[in-house]
Amino acid sequence: MLSSMFGARPAGEPDPPEPEPEPSGRQHSDGDLLDELVATVGAAQAFQEFRRSQRKECFNLLRWLQLVLPLIEELQDASPPRPLTDDAHRRLALLSRAFQAARRLLRCCHDGSKIFLSLEAEAVQGRFRAVYEKINQALDGMPYSEIGISDEVKEQVELINTQLKRSKKRTDTQDMELAMDFMVVLQDKEDRSADRVILERLAKKLELQSLADLRAETMAIKKLINERNGQQPESTKQIIEILNKLKEVAGIDEKNILGEVHIPKYLEKCPSLMIPNDFLCPISLEIMTDPVIIASGRTYERRSIQKWLDAGQRTCPKTQQPLAHLSLAPNFALKNLILQWCEKNKVEMQTRADEPPVEEVSKEVLIPSLVKDLSSPNLDVQRKAAKKIRTLSKESPEDRTLIVDSDGIAALVGLLLYPDKKIQDNAVTSLLNLSIDEANKVLIAKGNAIPLIIEVLKNGNVEGQENSAATLFSLSMVDENKVAIGASGGMAPLVDLLKDGTIRGKKDASTAIFNLLLNHQNKLRAIEAGIVPVLLKILDNTKLGMVDEALSIFLLLGSNSACRGTIGTESFVETLVRIIKEGTPKNKECALSVILELGSHNNALMVHALGFGLQEHLTEIAKNGTSRAQRKANSLIQLAQKCQS
């Protein structure tokens, strides 16, 4: 359980009710209570950096704590000291507990798992609301006149209390985009460039791109697992799966975060060996054969750290400390210890000398030649070049840079309408691979590729259509490209692929459509393209396994007043109630969200849903559903009470 992060409670659950001290049995003297309040705010102020997903909320909470502080300081500075009345002492004791809950929450958002905080963002937001409610309860009815508080401080505190009361849950498009990314990553088991694009975006949003960040995240997740003590296993499994995929994208081979030692392939015959961690290179996580010390005092395998430095890095990979110089000093003492250990345990180490020499043309020479071959009059040469460019562009950022620097984007765009479907497919897939890098998304769009990619989406072969949809999804991560894709007529063929494509094609289309719908005008274009009956058909076909994707798109459409009139029908509401009754836990969460969106704007639809049996399901889910489903169910129960009153 999250004992240190959330006070020994699963995330998202409210604080347990604390017994209020009786007036005749105060737990602290007036002075100790005031000192505790000031110390708690001071401890909270020590946290100046927060995880990106809760950063804004944390700074708001810190600001409110600081603005309430003058109330405490004025009581401390009173001369002569004025005894607190029983009512004032009780309210300040409540305020102290609220401040302590705030400090715990701020600490969690300061050093907790970034993946957990983003994946469970809604639950964490519930913790913020609970803290605001505690502060409200303490400040409401504070007897200012009895404790001699100045009018200026009184007005400031009352203003803060009013602001806290008005504080409402915010769900912006960025959070919805992040939720969709998590959904796709956790559902998709294939290794495709489109999925790598999503992982790259997740890594950037979560700020988990460097070796140091991923190591810190690993430690935070280990701590989380220990504190959960076996509870919430499904959530823990998802967090570990996402971490492992982010490590793959970063090129780090360290999958098991549960404490087992990583054993490289050449030690698979000795599975019982426990390799000392000091013998492993922090970058490659393999036993070092040529350990060297860098300016920060850390030791790395020579070829691994040299590759790091050759890439232009000038910091220590483990500490991120700037390097005063780039010299590498052999660590002879550690090397001797490693050799002794290997000899004792009969481990044969492979050295660079043992590896067979490989003669190959340098990429700096090969890639410009391949780009030139894309324009060859020889069809066979073009095919081979397009296929090779597709392969090279998939994994290596360096290769992608060389392709772009060799004017590869223009050459590939020129092949998008080529009559040879295989060349066309390799060209669009290569652009998909290149778009993994953020800057290339803009360059590809500037190269007038979007209308041509849409043409492949309409008329290409099956694989070409799927990969063109994936490319549009990748490009649409840039807001300007969302507008361009919609204005170029991209929505209608995506809806067609969602309707008639293969399962893979439908999934690619759904993720692209979801991203495009974050733009207001594209919501209307989707309605005009006939997306509603297509989505309803997907909801009826549970074998596709795309109910969550369809409901997520419906939720975005429902956020637009013009679209609500199209999707907000009684028959659709009945479909949602059926999903709430029969669907998976995730299906239920999504369906509850859509009903809540529609019902909040149309009482008649809410009443119809209740008449169709929604109420009994809400009661059950509020008791036994997932944490997110419980919150949605409780919100709907409150909405139902308003509709029925």
XYZ file of C-alpha atoms in Angstrom:
645
model
C 0.000 0.000 0.000
C 1.040 3.605 -0.468
C 1.880 4.175 3.179
C 4.416 6.920 2.644
C 2.749 8.458 -0.391
C -0.901 8.388 0.589
C -0.871 7.564 4.271
C -1.267 3.761 4.044
C -4.228 3.853 1.672
C -4.734 2.713 -1.910
C -4.510 5.725 -4.238
C -7.731 7.575 -4.830
C -9.511 6.436 -1.681
C -10.545 9.204 0.710
C -8.775 9.752 4.011
C -10.363 7.672 6.763
C -12.465 9.735 9.166
C -10.362 10.982 12.053
C -11.889 11.429 15.489
C -12.252 15.086 16.376
C -10.740 15.902 19.775
C -13.246 16.831 22.421
C -12.995 20.403 23.762
C -12.124 19.084 27.188
C -9.402 16.747 25.879
C -7.101 18.771 23.627
C -4.264 16.726 22.145
C -1.883 19.719 21.910
C -1.346 22.995 23.682
C -2.169 26.134 21.714
C 1.510 26.858 21.116
C 2.356 23.312 19.994
C -0.594 23.258 17.615
C 0.432 26.535 15.981
C 4.071 25.384 15.751
C 2.931 22.155 14.106
C 0.899 24.060 11.510
C 3.841 26.313 10.593
C 6.255 23.343 10.480
C 3.912 21.373 8.193
C 3.642 24.260 5.736
C 7.430 24.627 5.849
C 7.875 20.945 5.067
C 5.421 21.240 2.172
C 7.264 24.297 0.800
C 10.447 22.206 0.619
C 8.936 20.406 -2.393
C 9.601 22.745 -5.304
C 9.552 20.261 -8.201
C 6.596 18.052 -9.087
C 5.678 15.417 -11.643
C 4.398 16.958 -14.834
C 0.953 15.331 -14.615
C 0.102 17.103 -11.310
C 2.493 20.081 -11.478
C -0.157 22.779 -11.892
C -2.379 21.365 -9.150
C 0.573 21.058 -6.752
C 1.610 24.687 -7.206
C -2.012 25.761 -6.649
C -2.147 23.768 -3.425
C 1.190 25.195 -2.255
C -0.040 28.716 -3.000
C -3.187 28.162 -0.937
C -1.185 26.789 1.996
C 1.082 29.833 1.892
C -1.871 32.235 1.787
C -3.448 30.615 4.863
C -0.133 30.820 6.749
C -0.570 34.504 7.820
C -3.546 33.392 9.937
C -1.261 31.074 11.935
C 1.600 33.557 12.129
C -0.670 36.324 13.418
C -1.858 34.025 16.207
C 1.752 33.162 17.057
C 2.842 36.807 17.095
C -0.026 38.027 19.283
C 1.251 39.949 22.323
C 0.245 39.072 24.869
C -0.638 35.560 23.642
C -4.401 35.137 23.383
C -5.741 31.716 24.488
C -7.656 29.881 21.789
C -11.313 29.165 22.393
C -12.387 25.519 22.224
C -14.015 26.108 18.826
C -10.908 27.841 17.411
C -8.602 25.117 18.744
C -10.817 22.396 17.238
C -10.832 24.078 13.820
C -7.084 24.650 13.855
C -6.580 20.990 14.771
C -8.691 20.071 11.744
C -6.603 22.462 9.652
C -3.426 20.771 10.889
C -4.671 17.379 9.725
C -5.620 18.916 6.352
C -2.130 20.414 6.025
C -0.526 17.054 6.830
C -2.654 15.363 4.157
C -1.558 18.097 1.740
C 2.106 17.518 2.601
C 1.793 13.766 1.977
C 0.116 14.397 -1.353
C 2.758 16.929 -2.414
C 5.498 14.474 -1.509
C 3.866 11.788 -3.648
C 3.709 14.182 -6.590
C 7.325 15.164 -5.929
C 9.017 11.763 -5.954
C 6.312 9.177 -6.748
C 6.178 7.034 -9.871
C 5.474 9.178 -12.936
C 3.699 6.289 -14.640
C 1.478 5.673 -11.611
C 0.627 9.363 -11.221
C -0.351 9.623 -14.896
C -2.120 6.266 -15.198
C -4.090 6.967 -11.995
C -4.408 10.728 -12.600
C -8.125 10.749 -11.898
C -7.638 9.007 -8.550
C -4.863 11.408 -7.593
C -7.126 14.317 -8.547
C -9.633 12.886 -6.086
C -6.959 13.163 -3.387
C -6.558 16.870 -4.168
C -10.316 17.391 -3.877
C -10.304 15.578 -0.535
C -7.575 17.909 0.762
C -9.523 20.977 -0.411
C -12.610 19.663 1.371
C -10.632 19.195 4.614
C -9.322 22.768 4.456
C -12.866 24.031 3.752
C -14.245 22.205 6.768
C -11.558 23.667 9.008
C -11.933 27.268 7.804
C -15.724 27.370 7.578
C -17.007 29.208 10.619
C -13.540 30.078 11.973
C -14.265 32.450 14.947
C -11.998 35.285 13.770
C -13.368 37.845 16.233
C -12.805 35.530 19.191
C -9.119 34.989 18.350
C -8.326 38.582 17.446
C -7.494 38.188 13.756
C -7.103 41.406 11.741
C -9.635 42.242 9.046
C -6.934 42.044 6.356
C -5.949 38.466 7.215
C -9.588 37.492 7.718
C -10.513 38.737 4.225
C -7.549 36.904 2.657
C -8.394 33.589 4.315
C -12.089 33.876 3.493
C -11.189 34.586 -0.139
C -9.012 31.454 -0.238
C -11.818 29.417 1.286
C -14.233 30.684 -1.377
C -11.747 29.778 -4.134
C -11.334 26.289 -2.711
C -15.090 25.788 -2.716
C -15.208 26.735 -6.375
C -12.361 24.428 -7.268
C -13.688 21.819 -9.657
C -12.270 18.776 -11.345
C -10.667 19.601 -14.691
C -10.447 17.143 -17.609
C -8.564 18.695 -20.514
C -7.824 17.211 -23.902
C -4.238 16.506 -22.915
C -5.375 14.118 -20.182
C -7.764 12.374 -22.587
C -4.970 12.059 -25.128
C -2.725 10.519 -22.485
C -5.461 8.084 -21.444
C -5.870 6.954 -25.060
C -2.114 6.444 -25.391
C -2.089 4.253 -22.289
C -5.047 2.263 -23.636
C -3.343 1.569 -26.969
C 0.019 0.678 -25.411
C -1.518 -1.726 -22.906
C -3.783 -3.436 -25.447
C -1.420 -3.743 -28.426
C 1.105 -6.588 -28.302
C 2.570 -6.051 -31.774
C 5.860 -4.248 -32.400
C 4.872 -1.599 -34.920
C 6.178 1.843 -35.753
C 2.783 3.374 -34.911
C 3.022 1.951 -31.394
C 6.595 3.181 -31.087
C 5.332 6.671 -31.947
C 2.902 6.471 -29.030
C 5.649 5.232 -26.704
C 7.928 8.076 -27.802
C 5.138 10.534 -27.017
C 4.511 8.909 -23.628
C 8.218 9.014 -22.791
C 8.338 12.709 -23.634
C 5.170 13.600 -21.714
C 6.207 11.583 -18.672
C 9.778 12.903 -18.887
C 11.136 9.344 -18.938
C 13.637 9.534 -21.783
C 17.055 9.570 -20.099
C 18.806 6.711 -18.341
C 18.771 8.645 -15.062
C 15.012 9.319 -15.291
C 14.226 5.669 -16.032
C 16.373 4.465 -13.144
C 14.653 6.887 -10.757
C 11.268 5.693 -12.066
C 12.323 2.076 -11.515
C 13.151 2.822 -7.879
C 9.848 4.687 -7.405
C 7.922 1.713 -8.801
C 9.829 -0.741 -6.588
C 8.800 1.393 -3.618
C 5.203 1.481 -4.823
C 5.120 -2.323 -5.203
C 6.491 -2.827 -1.695
C 3.948 -0.439 -0.211
C 1.039 -2.047 -2.040
C 2.049 -5.360 -0.491
C 0.351 -7.470 -3.165
C -2.777 -5.344 -3.463
C -4.032 -3.846 -6.757
C -2.136 -6.467 -8.821
C -3.709 -5.486 -12.160
C -2.677 -1.846 -11.802
C 0.818 -2.884 -10.746
C 1.112 -5.181 -13.767
C 0.133 -2.332 -16.109
C 2.661 0.045 -14.534
C 5.468 -2.514 -14.942
C 4.444 -3.246 -18.542
C 4.561 0.436 -19.465
C 7.942 0.875 -17.762
C 9.388 -2.082 -19.668
C 8.143 -0.704 -22.985
C 9.603 2.728 -22.240
C 12.932 1.065 -21.449
C 12.811 -0.745 -24.772
C 12.283 2.552 -26.596
C 15.255 4.045 -24.712
C 17.381 1.011 -25.604
C 17.772 -0.202 -22.026
C 17.770 -3.959 -21.498
C 16.552 -4.132 -17.912
C 13.087 -5.649 -17.854
C 12.633 -7.118 -14.382
C 12.151 -4.422 -11.751
C 11.212 -6.785 -8.947
C 14.746 -7.237 -7.685
C 15.995 -10.193 -9.718
C 19.444 -9.708 -11.245
C 19.674 -9.124 -14.980
C 21.649 -11.921 -16.677
C 22.933 -11.348 -20.228
C 22.567 -13.956 -22.939
C 26.128 -15.208 -22.602
C 25.421 -16.169 -18.971
C 22.198 -18.069 -19.623
C 24.019 -21.348 -18.928
C 24.735 -20.107 -15.403
C 21.295 -18.962 -14.204
C 22.124 -19.476 -10.529
C 24.915 -16.869 -10.549
C 24.274 -13.636 -8.686
C 26.318 -10.996 -10.479
C 27.547 -8.142 -8.270
C 25.872 -4.943 -9.415
C 29.215 -3.107 -9.444
C 30.353 -5.424 -12.241
C 27.512 -4.316 -14.545
C 27.783 -1.298 -16.827
C 24.976 1.170 -15.908
C 24.284 1.684 -19.628
C 24.413 -1.809 -21.160
C 23.693 -3.630 -17.866
C 26.191 -6.315 -18.919
C 29.410 -7.362 -17.169
C 32.138 -4.898 -18.051
C 35.177 -6.180 -19.939
C 36.921 -2.801 -20.219
C 35.688 -0.595 -17.344
C 36.687 3.070 -17.441
C 36.163 5.981 -15.063
C 34.709 9.260 -16.352
C 34.955 12.764 -14.890
C 32.000 12.231 -12.507
C 33.819 9.319 -10.864
C 31.371 6.716 -12.224
C 32.529 3.594 -14.045
C 31.168 2.385 -17.403
C 32.031 -0.105 -20.131
C 34.352 1.766 -22.513
C 32.423 1.159 -25.720
C 29.089 2.063 -24.076
C 30.240 5.379 -22.620
C 32.181 6.195 -25.786
C 28.979 5.759 -27.800
C 27.220 8.060 -25.326
C 29.897 10.728 -25.752
C 30.053 10.311 -29.534
C 26.327 11.095 -29.637
C 27.143 14.566 -28.283
C 26.218 13.926 -24.647
C 28.281 15.870 -22.100
C 26.763 14.641 -18.840
C 27.158 11.534 -16.696
C 24.435 9.047 -17.798
C 23.701 7.993 -14.223
C 23.879 11.307 -12.314
C 23.292 13.807 -15.165
C 26.222 15.746 -13.712
C 28.028 17.900 -16.335
C 31.422 16.411 -17.215
C 34.448 18.633 -16.604
C 36.382 16.690 -19.259
C 35.847 13.718 -21.601
C 38.898 11.654 -20.635
C 38.393 7.951 -19.889
C 40.627 6.404 -17.214
C 40.925 2.585 -17.077
C 39.580 1.107 -13.834
C 42.219 -1.600 -13.400
C 41.175 -2.496 -9.852
C 37.587 -3.256 -10.868
C 38.713 -5.082 -13.998
C 40.894 -7.410 -11.899
C 37.990 -8.103 -9.526
C 35.734 -8.942 -12.472
C 38.350 -11.271 -13.993
C 38.819 -13.051 -10.647
C 35.066 -13.468 -10.236
C 34.668 -14.794 -13.788
C 37.511 -17.266 -13.297
C 36.099 -18.462 -9.973
C 32.611 -18.957 -11.431
C 33.869 -20.382 -14.759
C 32.282 -17.618 -16.794
C 33.850 -17.024 -20.198
C 33.702 -13.379 -21.132
C 33.382 -12.382 -24.755
C 35.744 -9.567 -25.674
C 35.766 -7.332 -28.698
C 38.663 -9.384 -30.064
C 36.482 -12.518 -29.972
C 33.833 -10.960 -32.171
C 34.070 -11.709 -35.876
C 35.026 -8.694 -37.971
C 32.209 -7.254 -40.007
C 32.934 -5.320 -43.134
C 30.227 -2.914 -44.052
C 29.777 0.395 -45.759
C 29.398 3.277 -43.330
C 25.873 4.635 -42.929
C 27.139 8.089 -43.932
C 27.928 6.658 -47.360
C 25.133 4.074 -47.645
C 22.097 6.207 -46.803
C 22.672 9.080 -49.280
C 23.228 6.431 -51.946
C 19.953 4.714 -51.064
C 18.047 8.016 -51.137
C 19.467 8.666 -54.592
C 18.343 5.183 -55.698
C 14.756 6.059 -54.763
C 14.690 8.139 -57.952
C 16.404 5.513 -60.119
C 14.793 4.693 -63.510
C 15.409 1.023 -62.666
C 12.295 -0.355 -60.910
C 14.212 -3.118 -59.123
C 16.737 -0.611 -57.744
C 13.892 1.575 -56.493
C 12.199 -1.360 -54.782
C 15.374 -2.441 -52.996
C 16.178 1.113 -51.930
C 12.647 1.749 -50.592
C 12.700 -1.515 -48.655
C 16.136 -0.777 -47.146
C 15.162 2.792 -46.205
C 12.060 1.382 -44.485
C 14.251 -0.955 -42.406
C 16.890 1.648 -41.536
C 14.317 4.255 -40.520
C 12.569 2.019 -38.010
C 14.976 1.680 -35.100
C 17.908 4.084 -35.232
C 17.532 7.835 -34.567
C 20.932 8.357 -36.193
C 19.768 6.635 -39.379
C 16.603 8.727 -39.445
C 18.687 11.878 -39.158
C 20.897 10.777 -42.055
C 17.849 10.008 -44.214
C 16.332 13.431 -43.541
C 19.666 15.224 -44.078
C 19.976 13.433 -47.438
C 16.619 14.905 -48.589
C 14.974 11.544 -48.014
C 11.589 13.044 -47.093
C 11.144 14.668 -50.507
C 12.252 11.482 -52.279
C 9.804 9.343 -50.273
C 6.918 11.783 -50.782
C 7.575 11.543 -54.497
C 6.894 7.794 -54.357
C 3.534 7.998 -52.557
C 1.519 8.005 -55.796
C 3.829 5.522 -57.537
C 1.892 2.826 -59.439
C 3.951 0.039 -57.828
C 1.959 -0.662 -54.635
C 4.916 -2.257 -52.824
C 7.088 0.808 -53.390
C 4.151 2.980 -52.332
C 3.701 0.961 -49.134
C 7.420 1.079 -48.255
C 7.448 4.838 -48.875
C 4.507 5.611 -46.589
C 5.862 3.244 -43.910
C 9.263 4.938 -44.094
C 7.562 8.301 -43.520
C 5.762 6.747 -40.571
C 9.122 5.650 -39.147
C 10.692 9.055 -39.745
C 7.750 10.733 -37.992
C 8.783 9.063 -34.739
C 11.096 12.060 -34.310
C 9.111 15.164 -33.359
C 10.848 17.591 -35.731
C 10.180 15.317 -38.698
C 6.427 15.549 -38.157
C 6.631 19.203 -39.167
C 9.066 18.580 -42.044
C 6.876 15.837 -43.533
C 3.823 18.088 -43.438
C 5.766 20.969 -44.980
C 6.789 18.587 -47.762
C 3.117 18.434 -48.854
C 2.914 14.796 -47.828
C -0.473 14.918 -46.071
C -2.751 15.006 -49.187
C -0.687 12.204 -50.766
C -0.801 10.054 -47.635
C -4.577 10.497 -47.615
C -4.602 9.321 -51.248
C -2.753 6.131 -50.211
C -5.320 5.733 -47.429
C -8.060 5.812 -50.064
C -6.523 3.700 -52.817
C -3.495 1.809 -51.489
C -3.228 -1.899 -50.750
C -4.271 -3.226 -47.338
C -0.898 -2.692 -45.692
C -0.515 0.713 -47.326
C -3.910 1.836 -46.017
C -3.114 0.646 -42.500
C 0.284 2.339 -42.440
C -1.041 5.557 -43.971
C -3.630 5.723 -41.170
C -0.845 5.128 -38.648
C 1.211 7.883 -40.311
C -1.681 10.343 -40.096
C -2.029 9.439 -36.423
C 1.671 10.160 -35.852
C 1.582 13.442 -37.767
C -1.592 14.533 -35.940
C 0.339 14.819 -32.683
C 1.255 18.296 -33.952
C -1.753 20.600 -33.591
C -1.187 22.296 -36.950
C -1.234 18.890 -38.628
C -4.580 18.037 -37.016
C -6.030 21.037 -38.813
C -4.273 20.199 -42.086
C -5.382 16.551 -42.112
C -8.997 17.519 -41.459
C -8.957 20.293 -44.061
C -7.380 17.939 -46.637
C -10.248 15.466 -46.377
C -8.576 12.902 -44.144
C -11.536 12.187 -41.883
C -13.821 10.432 -44.392
C -11.300 7.767 -45.543
C -10.340 7.128 -41.916
C -14.001 6.493 -41.104
C -14.175 4.183 -44.132
C -11.150 2.245 -42.849
C -12.757 2.069 -39.415
C -15.819 0.608 -41.086
C -14.353 -1.807 -43.646
C -10.688 -2.348 -42.723
C -8.974 -5.310 -41.124
C -8.813 -5.412 -37.327
C -5.363 -3.837 -37.548
C -6.707 -1.196 -39.919
C -9.664 -0.445 -37.663
C -7.349 0.065 -34.697
C -5.037 2.353 -36.671
C -8.051 4.326 -37.874
C -9.535 4.633 -34.382
C -6.333 6.028 -32.848
C -5.918 8.501 -35.714
C -9.557 9.621 -35.464
C -9.287 10.048 -31.698
C -6.258 12.293 -32.084
C -7.913 14.351 -34.828
C -11.049 14.850 -32.721
C -9.017 16.877 -30.240
C -9.560 19.620 -32.830
C -13.056 21.155 -32.687
C -13.709 21.311 -36.446
C -12.743 17.668 -36.914
C -15.561 16.585 -34.585
C -18.071 18.046 -37.028
C -16.217 16.494 -39.973
C -16.425 13.079 -38.316
C -20.182 13.409 -37.886
C -20.519 14.446 -41.537
C -18.410 11.423 -42.571
C -20.942 9.104 -40.902
C -18.878 7.981 -37.944
C -21.832 7.425 -35.578
C -23.323 4.293 -37.239
C -19.805 2.897 -37.685
C -19.083 3.294 -33.974
C -22.446 1.790 -33.016
C -21.652 -1.252 -35.144
C -18.331 -1.644 -33.322
C -20.141 -1.497 -29.973
C -22.394 -4.332 -31.105
C -19.438 -6.502 -32.198
C -17.606 -7.304 -28.969
C -15.391 -9.839 -30.782
C -13.479 -6.927 -32.316
C -12.260 -5.916 -28.877
C -12.667 -2.219 -29.692
C -15.519 -1.189 -27.406
C -13.228 1.027 -25.311
C -11.862 2.816 -28.390
C -15.358 3.450 -29.748
C -16.605 4.776 -26.403
C -13.551 7.036 -26.074
C -14.397 8.571 -29.456
C -18.043 8.959 -28.402
C -16.847 10.760 -25.254
C -14.930 13.292 -27.355
C -17.919 13.801 -29.655
C -20.150 14.236 -26.623
C -18.030 17.150 -25.422
C -19.233 19.174 -28.439
C -22.725 20.661 -28.214
C -23.442 20.238 -31.945
C -22.342 16.584 -31.898
C -24.332 15.797 -28.759
C -27.519 16.381 -30.683
C -26.531 13.622 -33.123
C -25.315 10.981 -30.677
C -27.661 11.811 -27.787
C -30.503 9.423 -28.624
C -32.511 7.149 -26.391
C -31.406 4.045 -28.308
C -27.731 4.985 -27.790
C -28.333 5.481 -24.084
C -29.888 2.016 -23.944
C -26.767 0.600 -25.611
C -24.623 2.296 -22.973
C -26.723 0.848 -20.150
C -26.359 -2.621 -21.706
C -22.562 -2.197 -21.787
C -22.615 -1.080 -18.150
C -24.527 -4.258 -17.326
C -22.574 -6.767 -19.429
C -19.220 -5.222 -20.360
C -15.727 -5.588 -18.976
C -14.637 -3.324 -16.093
C -12.929 -0.992 -18.583
C -16.022 -1.023 -20.849
C -18.140 0.009 -17.873
C -15.798 2.877 -16.982
C -15.956 4.256 -20.515
C -19.733 3.832 -20.843
C -20.328 5.548 -17.490
C -18.178 8.469 -18.662
C -20.241 8.883 -21.844
C -23.571 8.719 -19.997
C -22.279 11.252 -17.471
C -21.273 13.618 -20.297
C -24.627 13.268 -22.079
C -26.777 13.259 -18.936
C -25.083 16.383 -17.555
C -26.375 18.317 -20.558
C -29.699 16.549 -21.114
C -31.894 15.596 -18.162
C -34.298 13.706 -20.418
C -31.564 11.280 -21.487
C -30.587 10.742 -17.863
C -34.184 10.024 -16.907
C -34.459 7.574 -19.824
C -31.289 5.798 -18.700
C -32.689 5.473 -15.182
C -35.925 4.105 -16.570
C -33.927 1.544 -18.540
C -32.368 0.127 -15.367
C -29.249 2.252 -14.899
C -29.863 2.899 -11.191
C -29.432 -0.705 -10.033
C -26.141 -1.013 -11.925
C -24.868 2.267 -10.498
C -25.415 1.058 -6.955
C -23.531 -2.175 -7.644
C -20.601 -0.472 -9.404
C -20.350 2.194 -6.690
C -19.723 -0.645 -4.231
C -17.708 -3.174 -6.228
C -16.438 -1.510 -9.409
C -12.942 -0.303 -10.191
C -11.894 2.903 -8.456
C -12.529 5.006 -11.576
C -15.874 3.330 -12.245
C -16.896 3.933 -8.642
C -16.213 7.642 -8.986
C -18.212 7.860 -12.217
C -21.062 5.850 -10.681
C -21.203 8.132 -7.633
C -21.297 11.213 -9.868
C -24.165 9.676 -11.835
C -26.023 8.816 -8.630
C -25.807 12.488 -7.592
C -26.958 13.568 -11.058
C -29.861 11.098 -10.881
C -30.975 12.563 -7.561
C -31.054 16.042 -9.103
C -33.038 14.793 -12.097
C -35.577 13.025 -9.891
C -36.022 15.847 -7.370
